[in-house]
C-alpha positions as MATLAB code, in Angstrom:
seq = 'XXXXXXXXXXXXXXXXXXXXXXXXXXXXXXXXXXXXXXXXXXXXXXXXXXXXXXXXXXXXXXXXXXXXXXXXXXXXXXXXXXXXXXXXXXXXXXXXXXXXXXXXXXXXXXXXXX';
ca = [
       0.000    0.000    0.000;
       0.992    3.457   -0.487;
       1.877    6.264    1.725;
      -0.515    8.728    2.215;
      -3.715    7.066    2.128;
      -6.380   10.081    2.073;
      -9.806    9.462    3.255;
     -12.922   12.677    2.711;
     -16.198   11.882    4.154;
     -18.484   14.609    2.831;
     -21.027   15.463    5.288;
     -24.638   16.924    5.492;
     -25.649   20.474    7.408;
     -26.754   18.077    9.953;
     -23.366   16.114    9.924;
     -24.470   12.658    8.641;
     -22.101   11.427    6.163;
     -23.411   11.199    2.917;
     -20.320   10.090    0.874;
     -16.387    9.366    0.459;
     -13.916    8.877   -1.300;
     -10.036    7.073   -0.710;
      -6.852    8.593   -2.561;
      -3.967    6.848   -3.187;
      -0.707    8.718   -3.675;
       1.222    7.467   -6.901;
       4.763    6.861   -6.285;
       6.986   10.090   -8.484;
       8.091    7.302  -10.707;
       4.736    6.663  -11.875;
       3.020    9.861  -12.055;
       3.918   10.053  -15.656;
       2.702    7.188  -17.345;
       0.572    5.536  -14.440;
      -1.090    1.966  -13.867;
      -4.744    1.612  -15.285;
      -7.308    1.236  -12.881;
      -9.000   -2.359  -13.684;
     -12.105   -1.453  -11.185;
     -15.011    1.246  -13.032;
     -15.060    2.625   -9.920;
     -11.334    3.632   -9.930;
     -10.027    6.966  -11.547;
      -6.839    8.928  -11.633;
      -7.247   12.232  -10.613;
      -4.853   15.430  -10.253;
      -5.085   17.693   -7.205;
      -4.431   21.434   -7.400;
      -2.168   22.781   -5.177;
      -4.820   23.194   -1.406;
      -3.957   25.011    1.709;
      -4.962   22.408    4.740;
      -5.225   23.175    8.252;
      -4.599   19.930    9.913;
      -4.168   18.200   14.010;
      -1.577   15.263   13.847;
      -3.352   12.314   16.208;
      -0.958    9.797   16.385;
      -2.160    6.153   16.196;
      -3.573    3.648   13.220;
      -7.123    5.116   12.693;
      -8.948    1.660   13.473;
      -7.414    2.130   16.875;
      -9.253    5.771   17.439;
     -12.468    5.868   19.079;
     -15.528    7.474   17.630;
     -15.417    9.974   20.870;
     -11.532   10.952   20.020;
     -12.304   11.380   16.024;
     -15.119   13.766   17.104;
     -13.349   15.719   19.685;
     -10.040   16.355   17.548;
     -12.618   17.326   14.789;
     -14.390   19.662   17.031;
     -10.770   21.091   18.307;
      -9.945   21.650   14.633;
     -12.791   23.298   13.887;
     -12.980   25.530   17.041;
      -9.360   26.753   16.645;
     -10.013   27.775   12.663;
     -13.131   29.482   13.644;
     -11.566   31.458   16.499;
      -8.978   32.724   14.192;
     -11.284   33.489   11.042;
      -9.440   30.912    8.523;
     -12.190   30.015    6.304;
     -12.616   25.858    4.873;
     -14.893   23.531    3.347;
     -16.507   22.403    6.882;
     -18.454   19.536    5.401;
     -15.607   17.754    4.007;
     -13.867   16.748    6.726;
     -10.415   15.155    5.702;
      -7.882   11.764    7.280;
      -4.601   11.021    6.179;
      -2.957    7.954    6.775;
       1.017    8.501    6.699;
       2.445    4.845    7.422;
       1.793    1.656    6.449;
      -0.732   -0.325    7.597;
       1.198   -3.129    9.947;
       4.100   -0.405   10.983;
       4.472   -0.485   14.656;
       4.686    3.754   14.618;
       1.422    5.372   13.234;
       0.767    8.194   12.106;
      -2.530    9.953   11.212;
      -3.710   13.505   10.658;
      -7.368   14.942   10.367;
      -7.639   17.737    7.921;
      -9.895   20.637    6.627;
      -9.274   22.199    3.452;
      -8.715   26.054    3.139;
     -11.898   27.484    0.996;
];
């Protein structure tokens, strides 16, 4: 697997997830000329460059619990409101930095800058 893994739940006004999507980075070596999906349901896409506001939390995101995902959220989005930095509140953003079985973890929730 590769390293970062990006995960964007897209959420409702009232917070209920109504979608996602996974990204994938693609090695430099690859970007050029990369791999065909096989799946329908795969695509390559390119990003622009984003401004992200982001809290590192440490551990393999199976191992968080619902309580710590919403209260690092909820930090996020309390310190970015305090200081006026405007994002895309609904699409709330996890990055995965390490592979899957590595005995370090890292992982970082995100919002991106609007």
């Amino acid at each position: 697997m590769t390293a970062p893994v990006i995960s964007k739940p897209y959420m409702d006004a009232a917070w209920k997830e109504v979608g996602a999507t996974m990204h994938f980075y693609v090695p430099s070596a690859f970007q050029a000329n990369p791999p065909s999906p096989t799946e329908d349901n795969v695509y390559m896409e390119d990003w622009d460059d984003a401004l992200v506001y982001y809290r590192a939390i440490g551990e393999s995101g199976e191992k968080i619990s619902q309580d710590v995902w919403v209260s690092e959220f909820t930090n996020l989005y309390t310190a970015l409101t305090k200081t006026g930095h405007g994002y895309y509140p609904y699409m709330s953003v996890v990055g995965g930095f390490t592979a899957p079985f590595d005995e370090v973890q890292r992982t970082e929730i995100m919002f991106v800058s609007n």
